[in-house]
């Protein structure tokens, strides 16, 4: 099978690698020449694909390129480009449009095109299809078209592309069958659904389910704080129920490309149907306010230590949006840092996965140096490499937004 993958980021690269390892002949197209050069040199851009895994594939089995003409002889092309929000927080489908136009220029009879980017229901049929049909070919007759959402969880090793069931919705039954044949190369279990729209909405349901539950537990954490109850003890207790409960944890707010962004895709589309998605919007509102609550907790902890935020040296521990990865997109740490600076704090950070943050003009400081020179250390993202007992022992004051210190008791320790 000759496969093309369009967009070689967090989603596209692991997918291209999986196809190449399964014996497919893979071309990876990316419009960013730096991404392509880096991959050609055998250097991966994601923790999920270590360089040692990538290197033996680069060459005849996986060819990164900036030339879309190389997609012309592919049996199947999978689109994994970004789907962010515009400044006005509306869906930005410009990357999907541009990938579709590149593909449309070289589309051949008999090819299969699959969209994997997360998006609102209707994108494959209403947005992608018309651009692809500018080729003069008809979807469902001359070429096959399907939608299959990515379920990758960066940094995770127990659930992989191979053992995570893959939802597939085709424009026609034949489209779905072709897409299932493709994913059958790399996935153990396929979940066919009746349309691209069902597959598109299934992905949004998965992400909105997480966003709503995180918001619920964040709200309860704020209430528990006011009531003087330890939310972590409450969650640990509730999680012993063997049925009807699923554990979610509070934190500094949501980050990454997915959870803070995807719900807006659904809200936008729902407006076309005169339908307000109230749960979705409420969850977004609560989660976006969480960094403000964290700053309040830092201010209160400093106040209790007879210090003001103004002039205090605050060390943020972990600035990526989740533990074990270096992805800064929409990370709540950035918002917390800005809010603290607005109040006059001096902000530094330590993150073993993020050497520098250009948005803040900062470089990661060595842990010991940071702990020795701060007034308060705040655990924003609990990377596994950091020894938190050591943090509590060395910092004058510690505020933990991740519950990583639960079980520890110390006079200088405050938890969300
Ligand atoms: N990152 C995740 O954890 C995750 C999980 C599930 C789904 N998704 C979804 O997958 C999609 C891709 O996300 P990502 O995190 O891989 O993004 P990314 O930014 O890491 O990678 C996208 C790549 O696409 C390239 N690109 C942009 N336009 C292009 C075009 N027209 N032609 C070729 N290449 C182009 C960019 O240069 C970039 O390298 C998004 O819709 C996202 O919501 C992401």
PDB file of C-alpha atoms in Angstrom, residues 24-292:
ATOM      1  CA  UNK A  24       3.551   0.560   3.692  1.00  0.00           C
ATOM      2  CA  UNK A  25       5.473   2.865   1.368  1.00  0.00           C
ATOM      3  CA  UNK A  26       4.866   6.263   2.991  1.00  0.00           C
ATOM      4  CA  UNK A  27       5.254   9.835   1.766  1.00  0.00           C
ATOM      5  CA  UNK A  28       4.849  12.528   4.429  1.00  0.00           C
ATOM      6  CA  UNK A  29       3.975  15.988   3.153  1.00  0.00           C
ATOM      7  CA  UNK A  30       4.474  19.084   5.276  1.00  0.00           C
ATOM      8  CA  UNK A  31       4.380  22.693   4.104  1.00  0.00           C
ATOM      9  CA  UNK A  32       6.980  23.685   6.675  1.00  0.00           C
ATOM     10  CA  UNK A  33      10.439  23.027   5.166  1.00  0.00           C
ATOM     11  CA  UNK A  34      12.051  23.054   8.640  1.00  0.00           C
ATOM     12  CA  UNK A  35       9.811  20.164   9.741  1.00  0.00           C
ATOM     13  CA  UNK A  36      10.790  18.196   6.636  1.00  0.00           C
ATOM     14  CA  UNK A  37      14.526  18.937   6.948  1.00  0.00           C
ATOM     15  CA  UNK A  38      14.526  17.904  10.581  1.00  0.00           C
ATOM     16  CA  UNK A  39      12.756  14.627   9.846  1.00  0.00           C
ATOM     17  CA  UNK A  40      15.034  13.894   6.887  1.00  0.00           C
ATOM     18  CA  UNK A  41      17.952  14.278   9.306  1.00  0.00           C
ATOM     19  CA  UNK A  42      16.296  11.615  11.478  1.00  0.00           C
ATOM     20  CA  UNK A  43      15.249  14.026  14.225  1.00  0.00           C
ATOM     21  CA  UNK A  44      11.748  13.579  15.536  1.00  0.00           C
ATOM     22  CA  UNK A  45       9.560  16.452  16.679  1.00  0.00           C
ATOM     23  CA  UNK A  46       7.473  14.448  19.142  1.00  0.00           C
ATOM     24  CA  UNK A  47       8.285  12.413  22.255  1.00  0.00           C
ATOM     25  CA  UNK A  48       5.978   9.671  20.949  1.00  0.00           C
ATOM     26  CA  UNK A  49       8.439   8.854  18.162  1.00  0.00           C
ATOM     27  CA  UNK A  50      11.993   8.594  19.499  1.00  0.00           C
ATOM     28  CA  UNK A  51      14.771   9.316  16.989  1.00  0.00           C
ATOM     29  CA  UNK A  52      15.939   5.669  17.179  1.00  0.00           C
ATOM     30  CA  UNK A  53      12.518   4.567  15.923  1.00  0.00           C
ATOM     31  CA  UNK A  54      12.378   7.195  13.196  1.00  0.00           C
ATOM     32  CA  UNK A  55      15.886   6.880  11.734  1.00  0.00           C
ATOM     33  CA  UNK A  56      15.677   3.377  10.229  1.00  0.00           C
ATOM     34  CA  UNK A  57      12.464   4.342   8.421  1.00  0.00           C
ATOM     35  CA  UNK A  58      13.608   7.592   6.831  1.00  0.00           C
ATOM     36  CA  UNK A  59      14.496   6.970   3.204  1.00  0.00           C
ATOM     37  CA  UNK A  60      12.729   4.423   1.104  1.00  0.00           C
ATOM     38  CA  UNK A  61      10.008   3.559   3.674  1.00  0.00           C
ATOM     39  CA  UNK A  62       9.114   7.047   4.908  1.00  0.00           C
ATOM     40  CA  UNK A  63       9.916  10.032   2.719  1.00  0.00           C
ATOM     41  CA  UNK A  64       9.247  13.486   4.224  1.00  0.00           C
ATOM     42  CA  UNK A  65       8.686  16.079   1.495  1.00  0.00           C
ATOM     43  CA  UNK A  66       7.371  19.581   0.801  1.00  0.00           C
ATOM     44  CA  UNK A  67       6.309  18.598  -2.731  1.00  0.00           C
ATOM     45  CA  UNK A  68       2.603  17.782  -2.955  1.00  0.00           C
ATOM     46  CA  UNK A  69       3.094  16.241  -6.419  1.00  0.00           C
ATOM     47  CA  UNK A  70       4.442  13.187  -4.571  1.00  0.00           C
ATOM     48  CA  UNK A  71       0.892  12.466  -3.377  1.00  0.00           C
ATOM     49  CA  UNK A  72      -0.248  11.711  -6.934  1.00  0.00           C
ATOM     50  CA  UNK A  73       0.681   8.016  -6.907  1.00  0.00           C
ATOM     51  CA  UNK A  74      -0.617   7.232  -3.390  1.00  0.00           C
ATOM     52  CA  UNK A  75      -3.388   4.663  -2.809  1.00  0.00           C
ATOM     53  CA  UNK A  76      -4.524   6.589   0.252  1.00  0.00           C
ATOM     54  CA  UNK A  77      -3.864  10.072   1.644  1.00  0.00           C
ATOM     55  CA  UNK A  78      -4.568  10.956   5.274  1.00  0.00           C
ATOM     56  CA  UNK A  79      -4.892  14.629   6.274  1.00  0.00           C
ATOM     57  CA  UNK A  80      -3.607  15.547   9.773  1.00  0.00           C
ATOM     58  CA  UNK A  81      -3.301  19.339   9.650  1.00  0.00           C
ATOM     59  CA  UNK A  82      -4.095  21.741  12.521  1.00  0.00           C
ATOM     60  CA  UNK A  83      -7.630  22.917  13.240  1.00  0.00           C
ATOM     61  CA  UNK A  84      -7.106  25.878  15.604  1.00  0.00           C
ATOM     62  CA  UNK A  85      -9.353  28.845  16.392  1.00  0.00           C
ATOM     63  CA  UNK A  86      -9.277  32.299  14.810  1.00  0.00           C
ATOM     64  CA  UNK A  87      -8.643  35.393  16.949  1.00  0.00           C
ATOM     65  CA  UNK A  88     -12.428  35.617  17.376  1.00  0.00           C
ATOM     66  CA  UNK A  89     -12.455  32.021  18.700  1.00  0.00           C
ATOM     67  CA  UNK A  90     -14.188  30.576  15.649  1.00  0.00           C
ATOM     68  CA  UNK A  91     -13.009  27.468  13.738  1.00  0.00           C
ATOM     69  CA  UNK A  92      -9.993  28.158  11.549  1.00  0.00           C
ATOM     70  CA  UNK A  93     -10.254  25.634   8.728  1.00  0.00           C
ATOM     71  CA  UNK A  94      -7.671  27.384   6.549  1.00  0.00           C
ATOM     72  CA  UNK A  95      -5.152  24.506   6.997  1.00  0.00           C
ATOM     73  CA  UNK A  96      -7.742  21.924   5.978  1.00  0.00           C
ATOM     74  CA  UNK A  97      -8.657  24.086   2.968  1.00  0.00           C
ATOM     75  CA  UNK A  98      -5.040  24.518   1.889  1.00  0.00           C
ATOM     76  CA  UNK A  99      -4.263  20.806   2.309  1.00  0.00           C
ATOM     77  CA  UNK A 100      -7.385  19.995   0.272  1.00  0.00           C
ATOM     78  CA  UNK A 101      -6.304  22.376  -2.492  1.00  0.00           C
ATOM     79  CA  UNK A 102      -2.827  20.837  -2.696  1.00  0.00           C
ATOM     80  CA  UNK A 103      -4.379  17.400  -2.893  1.00  0.00           C
ATOM     81  CA  UNK A 104      -7.070  18.419  -5.367  1.00  0.00           C
ATOM     82  CA  UNK A 105      -4.339  19.484  -7.801  1.00  0.00           C
ATOM     83  CA  UNK A 106      -2.930  15.939  -7.943  1.00  0.00           C
ATOM     84  CA  UNK A 107      -5.960  13.776  -7.052  1.00  0.00           C
ATOM     85  CA  UNK A 108      -6.269  10.581  -9.127  1.00  0.00           C
ATOM     86  CA  UNK A 109      -9.127   8.183  -9.813  1.00  0.00           C
ATOM     87  CA  UNK A 110      -9.250   5.357  -7.278  1.00  0.00           C
ATOM     88  CA  UNK A 111      -7.521   7.215  -4.434  1.00  0.00           C
ATOM     89  CA  UNK A 112      -8.807   7.246  -0.863  1.00  0.00           C
ATOM     90  CA  UNK A 113      -8.736  10.506   1.110  1.00  0.00           C
ATOM     91  CA  UNK A 114      -9.242  10.476   4.880  1.00  0.00           C
ATOM     92  CA  UNK A 115      -9.471  13.499   7.168  1.00  0.00           C
ATOM     93  CA  UNK A 116      -8.201  12.953  10.742  1.00  0.00           C
ATOM     94  CA  UNK A 117      -8.100  16.548  12.019  1.00  0.00           C
ATOM     95  CA  UNK A 118     -10.585  17.241  14.807  1.00  0.00           C
ATOM     96  CA  UNK A 119     -13.468  19.353  13.527  1.00  0.00           C
ATOM     97  CA  UNK A 120     -17.226  19.964  13.599  1.00  0.00           C
ATOM     98  CA  UNK A 121     -19.714  17.554  12.004  1.00  0.00           C
ATOM     99  CA  UNK A 122     -20.107  18.321   8.313  1.00  0.00           C
ATOM    100  CA  UNK A 123     -16.505  19.384   7.571  1.00  0.00           C
ATOM    101  CA  UNK A 124     -15.648  16.340   5.432  1.00  0.00           C
ATOM    102  CA  UNK A 125     -18.795  16.595   3.319  1.00  0.00           C
ATOM    103  CA  UNK A 126     -19.363  20.343   3.192  1.00  0.00           C
ATOM    104  CA  UNK A 127     -15.821  21.682   3.195  1.00  0.00           C
ATOM    105  CA  UNK A 128     -13.333  19.038   2.061  1.00  0.00           C
ATOM    106  CA  UNK A 129     -15.430  17.338  -0.611  1.00  0.00           C
ATOM    107  CA  UNK A 130     -16.170  20.444  -2.751  1.00  0.00           C
ATOM    108  CA  UNK A 131     -12.471  21.416  -2.844  1.00  0.00           C
ATOM    109  CA  UNK A 132     -11.416  17.867  -3.781  1.00  0.00           C
ATOM    110  CA  UNK A 133     -14.078  17.779  -6.483  1.00  0.00           C
ATOM    111  CA  UNK A 134     -12.473  20.855  -8.097  1.00  0.00           C
ATOM    112  CA  UNK A 135     -10.182  18.156  -9.522  1.00  0.00           C
ATOM    113  CA  UNK A 136     -13.059  17.168 -11.829  1.00  0.00           C
ATOM    114  CA  UNK A 137     -13.433  13.828  -9.993  1.00  0.00           C
ATOM    115  CA  UNK A 138     -16.570  12.876  -8.039  1.00  0.00           C
ATOM    116  CA  UNK A 139     -16.373  11.729  -4.412  1.00  0.00           C
ATOM    117  CA  UNK A 140     -17.842   8.287  -3.774  1.00  0.00           C
ATOM    118  CA  UNK A 141     -17.553   7.401  -7.453  1.00  0.00           C
ATOM    119  CA  UNK A 142     -14.097   8.378  -8.727  1.00  0.00           C
ATOM    120  CA  UNK A 143     -12.349   8.614  -5.375  1.00  0.00           C
ATOM    121  CA  UNK A 144     -13.193   7.536  -1.839  1.00  0.00           C
ATOM    122  CA  UNK A 145     -13.626   9.926   1.066  1.00  0.00           C
ATOM    123  CA  UNK A 146     -13.809   9.221   4.812  1.00  0.00           C
ATOM    124  CA  UNK A 147     -13.317  10.744   8.245  1.00  0.00           C
ATOM    125  CA  UNK A 148     -11.483   8.947  11.045  1.00  0.00           C
ATOM    126  CA  UNK A 149     -10.560  10.892  14.190  1.00  0.00           C
ATOM    127  CA  UNK A 150      -7.138  10.597  15.786  1.00  0.00           C
ATOM    128  CA  UNK A 151      -7.200   9.498  19.423  1.00  0.00           C
ATOM    129  CA  UNK A 152      -3.551  10.029  20.202  1.00  0.00           C
ATOM    130  CA  UNK A 153      -2.675  11.033  23.772  1.00  0.00           C
ATOM    131  CA  UNK A 154       0.871  12.431  23.551  1.00  0.00           C
ATOM    132  CA  UNK A 155       3.298  10.883  26.022  1.00  0.00           C
ATOM    133  CA  UNK A 156       1.112   7.842  26.621  1.00  0.00           C
ATOM    134  CA  UNK A 157       2.628   4.410  26.106  1.00  0.00           C
ATOM    135  CA  UNK A 158      -0.112   1.975  27.236  1.00  0.00           C
ATOM    136  CA  UNK A 159      -2.632   3.081  24.592  1.00  0.00           C
ATOM    137  CA  UNK A 160      -1.024   3.262  21.175  1.00  0.00           C
ATOM    138  CA  UNK A 161      -2.243   3.677  17.603  1.00  0.00           C
ATOM    139  CA  UNK A 162      -2.257  -0.128  17.373  1.00  0.00           C
ATOM    140  CA  UNK A 163      -4.394  -0.949  20.405  1.00  0.00           C
ATOM    141  CA  UNK A 164      -6.717   2.074  20.487  1.00  0.00           C
ATOM    142  CA  UNK A 165      -9.960   1.316  18.587  1.00  0.00           C
ATOM    143  CA  UNK A 166     -10.329   3.552  15.521  1.00  0.00           C
ATOM    144  CA  UNK A 167     -13.668   5.063  14.495  1.00  0.00           C
ATOM    145  CA  UNK A 168     -14.224   5.243  10.731  1.00  0.00           C
ATOM    146  CA  UNK A 169     -17.071   6.949   8.838  1.00  0.00           C
ATOM    147  CA  UNK A 170     -17.193   6.974   5.024  1.00  0.00           C
ATOM    148  CA  UNK A 171     -19.135   9.048   2.541  1.00  0.00           C
ATOM    149  CA  UNK A 172     -20.457   5.761   1.101  1.00  0.00           C
ATOM    150  CA  UNK A 173     -20.237   2.150   2.265  1.00  0.00           C
ATOM    151  CA  UNK A 174     -17.430   1.584  -0.223  1.00  0.00           C
ATOM    152  CA  UNK A 175     -15.559   4.636   1.114  1.00  0.00           C
ATOM    153  CA  UNK A 176     -15.816   3.248   4.657  1.00  0.00           C
ATOM    154  CA  UNK A 177     -14.634  -0.203   3.546  1.00  0.00           C
ATOM    155  CA  UNK A 178     -11.579   1.291   1.804  1.00  0.00           C
ATOM    156  CA  UNK A 179     -10.730   3.336   4.893  1.00  0.00           C
ATOM    157  CA  UNK A 180     -11.099   0.255   7.102  1.00  0.00           C
ATOM    158  CA  UNK A 181      -8.758  -1.652   4.830  1.00  0.00           C
ATOM    159  CA  UNK A 182      -6.210   1.146   5.236  1.00  0.00           C
ATOM    160  CA  UNK A 183      -6.434   1.336   9.044  1.00  0.00           C
ATOM    161  CA  UNK A 184      -6.547  -2.448   9.285  1.00  0.00           C
ATOM    162  CA  UNK A 185      -2.800  -2.269   8.485  1.00  0.00           C
ATOM    163  CA  UNK A 186      -2.045  -0.549  11.791  1.00  0.00           C
ATOM    164  CA  UNK A 187      -5.060  -0.850  14.145  1.00  0.00           C
ATOM    165  CA  UNK A 188      -6.252  -3.964  15.950  1.00  0.00           C
ATOM    166  CA  UNK A 189      -9.867  -2.833  16.257  1.00  0.00           C
ATOM    167  CA  UNK A 190     -11.929  -0.700  13.911  1.00  0.00           C
ATOM    168  CA  UNK A 191     -15.269   0.882  14.773  1.00  0.00           C
ATOM    169  CA  UNK A 192     -17.293   1.566  11.625  1.00  0.00           C
ATOM    170  CA  UNK A 193     -20.000   4.246  11.842  1.00  0.00           C
ATOM    171  CA  UNK A 194     -22.615   5.171   9.253  1.00  0.00           C
ATOM    172  CA  UNK A 195     -21.288   8.577   8.140  1.00  0.00           C
ATOM    173  CA  UNK A 196     -18.386  11.024   8.385  1.00  0.00           C
ATOM    174  CA  UNK A 197     -20.642  13.246  10.518  1.00  0.00           C
ATOM    175  CA  UNK A 198     -21.124  10.506  13.154  1.00  0.00           C
ATOM    176  CA  UNK A 199     -17.344  10.024  13.330  1.00  0.00           C
ATOM    177  CA  UNK A 200     -16.722  13.786  13.528  1.00  0.00           C
ATOM    178  CA  UNK A 201     -19.223  14.205  16.374  1.00  0.00           C
ATOM    179  CA  UNK A 202     -17.913  11.098  18.202  1.00  0.00           C
ATOM    180  CA  UNK A 203     -14.495  12.773  18.471  1.00  0.00           C
ATOM    181  CA  UNK A 204     -16.013  15.995  19.784  1.00  0.00           C
ATOM    182  CA  UNK A 205     -18.117  14.050  22.298  1.00  0.00           C
ATOM    183  CA  UNK A 206     -14.949  12.371  23.641  1.00  0.00           C
ATOM    184  CA  UNK A 207     -13.172  15.692  24.140  1.00  0.00           C
ATOM    185  CA  UNK A 208     -16.193  17.591  25.447  1.00  0.00           C
ATOM    186  CA  UNK A 209     -16.862  14.765  27.924  1.00  0.00           C
ATOM    187  CA  UNK A 210     -13.392  15.403  29.352  1.00  0.00           C
ATOM    188  CA  UNK A 211     -13.755  19.168  29.316  1.00  0.00           C
ATOM    189  CA  UNK A 212     -17.124  19.082  31.149  1.00  0.00           C
ATOM    190  CA  UNK A 213     -15.898  16.636  33.791  1.00  0.00           C
ATOM    191  CA  UNK A 214     -12.681  18.579  34.368  1.00  0.00           C
ATOM    192  CA  UNK A 215     -14.779  21.739  34.786  1.00  0.00           C
ATOM    193  CA  UNK A 216     -17.031  19.977  37.304  1.00  0.00           C
ATOM    194  CA  UNK A 217     -14.113  18.851  39.431  1.00  0.00           C
ATOM    195  CA  UNK A 218     -12.440  22.283  39.122  1.00  0.00           C
ATOM    196  CA  UNK A 219     -15.619  23.911  40.420  1.00  0.00           C
ATOM    197  CA  UNK A 220     -15.799  21.449  43.301  1.00  0.00           C
ATOM    198  CA  UNK A 221     -12.122  22.134  44.088  1.00  0.00           C
ATOM    199  CA  UNK A 222     -12.913  25.850  44.475  1.00  0.00           C
ATOM    200  CA  UNK A 223     -15.861  25.037  46.735  1.00  0.00           C
ATOM    201  CA  UNK A 224     -13.831  22.526  48.776  1.00  0.00           C
ATOM    202  CA  UNK A 225     -11.132  25.169  49.230  1.00  0.00           C
ATOM    203  CA  UNK A 226     -13.713  27.580  50.625  1.00  0.00           C
ATOM    204  CA  UNK A 227     -15.175  24.857  52.859  1.00  0.00           C
ATOM    205  CA  UNK A 228     -11.757  23.783  54.116  1.00  0.00           C
ATOM    206  CA  UNK A 229     -12.116  20.251  52.713  1.00  0.00           C
ATOM    207  CA  UNK A 230      -9.229  18.485  50.936  1.00  0.00           C
ATOM    208  CA  UNK A 231     -10.530  17.854  47.378  1.00  0.00           C
ATOM    209  CA  UNK A 232      -7.881  15.168  46.740  1.00  0.00           C
ATOM    210  CA  UNK A 233      -9.084  13.140  49.702  1.00  0.00           C
ATOM    211  CA  UNK A 234     -12.650  13.502  48.390  1.00  0.00           C
ATOM    212  CA  UNK A 235     -11.700  12.335  44.888  1.00  0.00           C
ATOM    213  CA  UNK A 236      -9.656   9.394  46.214  1.00  0.00           C
ATOM    214  CA  UNK A 237     -12.660   8.350  48.319  1.00  0.00           C
ATOM    215  CA  UNK A 238     -15.223   8.744  45.498  1.00  0.00           C
ATOM    216  CA  UNK A 239     -12.972   6.826  43.111  1.00  0.00           C
ATOM    217  CA  UNK A 240     -13.285   3.695  45.244  1.00  0.00           C
ATOM    218  CA  UNK A 241     -16.824   3.280  43.873  1.00  0.00           C
ATOM    219  CA  UNK A 242     -16.448   0.427  41.415  1.00  0.00           C
ATOM    220  CA  UNK A 243     -19.270   1.570  39.094  1.00  0.00           C
ATOM    221  CA  UNK A 244     -20.906   4.807  37.932  1.00  0.00           C
ATOM    222  CA  UNK A 245     -17.942   7.081  38.723  1.00  0.00           C
ATOM    223  CA  UNK A 246     -14.991   8.113  36.626  1.00  0.00           C
ATOM    224  CA  UNK A 247     -12.017   9.880  38.137  1.00  0.00           C
ATOM    225  CA  UNK A 248     -11.166  13.397  36.939  1.00  0.00           C
ATOM    226  CA  UNK A 249      -8.747  15.706  38.725  1.00  0.00           C
ATOM    227  CA  UNK A 250      -8.702  19.469  39.203  1.00  0.00           C
ATOM    228  CA  UNK A 251      -5.728  21.484  37.992  1.00  0.00           C
ATOM    229  CA  UNK A 252      -4.523  24.859  36.758  1.00  0.00           C
ATOM    230  CA  UNK A 253      -6.796  24.768  33.664  1.00  0.00           C
ATOM    231  CA  UNK A 254      -6.844  22.956  30.348  1.00  0.00           C
ATOM    232  CA  UNK A 255      -4.154  23.150  27.707  1.00  0.00           C
ATOM    233  CA  UNK A 256      -3.052  21.511  24.491  1.00  0.00           C
ATOM    234  CA  UNK A 257      -4.436  21.655  20.996  1.00  0.00           C
ATOM    235  CA  UNK A 258      -7.623  19.754  21.793  1.00  0.00           C
ATOM    236  CA  UNK A 259      -9.615  20.388  24.960  1.00  0.00           C
ATOM    237  CA  UNK A 260      -9.494  24.197  25.037  1.00  0.00           C
ATOM    238  CA  UNK A 261     -10.223  24.377  21.285  1.00  0.00           C
ATOM    239  CA  UNK A 262     -12.538  21.586  20.132  1.00  0.00           C
ATOM    240  CA  UNK A 263     -15.678  22.527  22.108  1.00  0.00           C
ATOM    241  CA  UNK A 264     -15.740  25.850  20.235  1.00  0.00           C
ATOM    242  CA  UNK A 265     -15.978  23.909  16.978  1.00  0.00           C
ATOM    243  CA  UNK A 266     -19.204  22.300  18.137  1.00  0.00           C
ATOM    244  CA  UNK A 267     -20.663  25.515  19.585  1.00  0.00           C
ATOM    245  CA  UNK A 268     -19.985  27.256  16.270  1.00  0.00           C
ATOM    246  CA  UNK A 269     -21.737  24.601  14.215  1.00  0.00           C
ATOM    247  CA  UNK A 270     -24.604  24.333  16.715  1.00  0.00           C
ATOM    248  CA  UNK A 271     -25.386  28.027  16.147  1.00  0.00           C
ATOM    249  CA  UNK A 272     -26.260  27.161  12.540  1.00  0.00           C
ATOM    250  CA  UNK A 273     -29.005  24.972  14.037  1.00  0.00           C
ATOM    251  CA  UNK A 274     -30.138  27.684  16.472  1.00  0.00           C
ATOM    252  CA  UNK A 275     -28.964  25.478  19.349  1.00  0.00           C
ATOM    253  CA  UNK A 276     -27.061  26.828  22.360  1.00  0.00           C
ATOM    254  CA  UNK A 277     -24.520  24.282  23.684  1.00  0.00           C
ATOM    255  CA  UNK A 278     -24.760  25.389  27.297  1.00  0.00           C
ATOM    256  CA  UNK A 279     -22.814  22.588  28.996  1.00  0.00           C
ATOM    257  CA  UNK A 280     -19.975  23.045  26.560  1.00  0.00           C
ATOM    258  CA  UNK A 281     -19.767  26.780  27.087  1.00  0.00           C
ATOM    259  CA  UNK A 282     -20.090  26.633  30.857  1.00  0.00           C
ATOM    260  CA  UNK A 283     -17.260  24.086  31.018  1.00  0.00           C
ATOM    261  CA  UNK A 284     -15.072  26.335  28.859  1.00  0.00           C
ATOM    262  CA  UNK A 285     -15.819  29.310  31.082  1.00  0.00           C
ATOM    263  CA  UNK A 286     -14.931  27.475  34.318  1.00  0.00           C
ATOM    264  CA  UNK A 287     -11.771  25.904  32.914  1.00  0.00           C
ATOM    265  CA  UNK A 288     -10.544  29.206  31.469  1.00  0.00           C
ATOM    266  CA  UNK A 289     -11.018  30.892  34.860  1.00  0.00           C
ATOM    267  CA  UNK A 290      -8.888  28.281  36.641  1.00  0.00           C
ATOM    268  CA  UNK A 291      -5.522  30.077  36.159  1.00  0.00           C
ATOM    269  CA  UNK A 292      -7.059  33.122  37.899  1.00  0.00           C
TER     270      UNK A 292
END
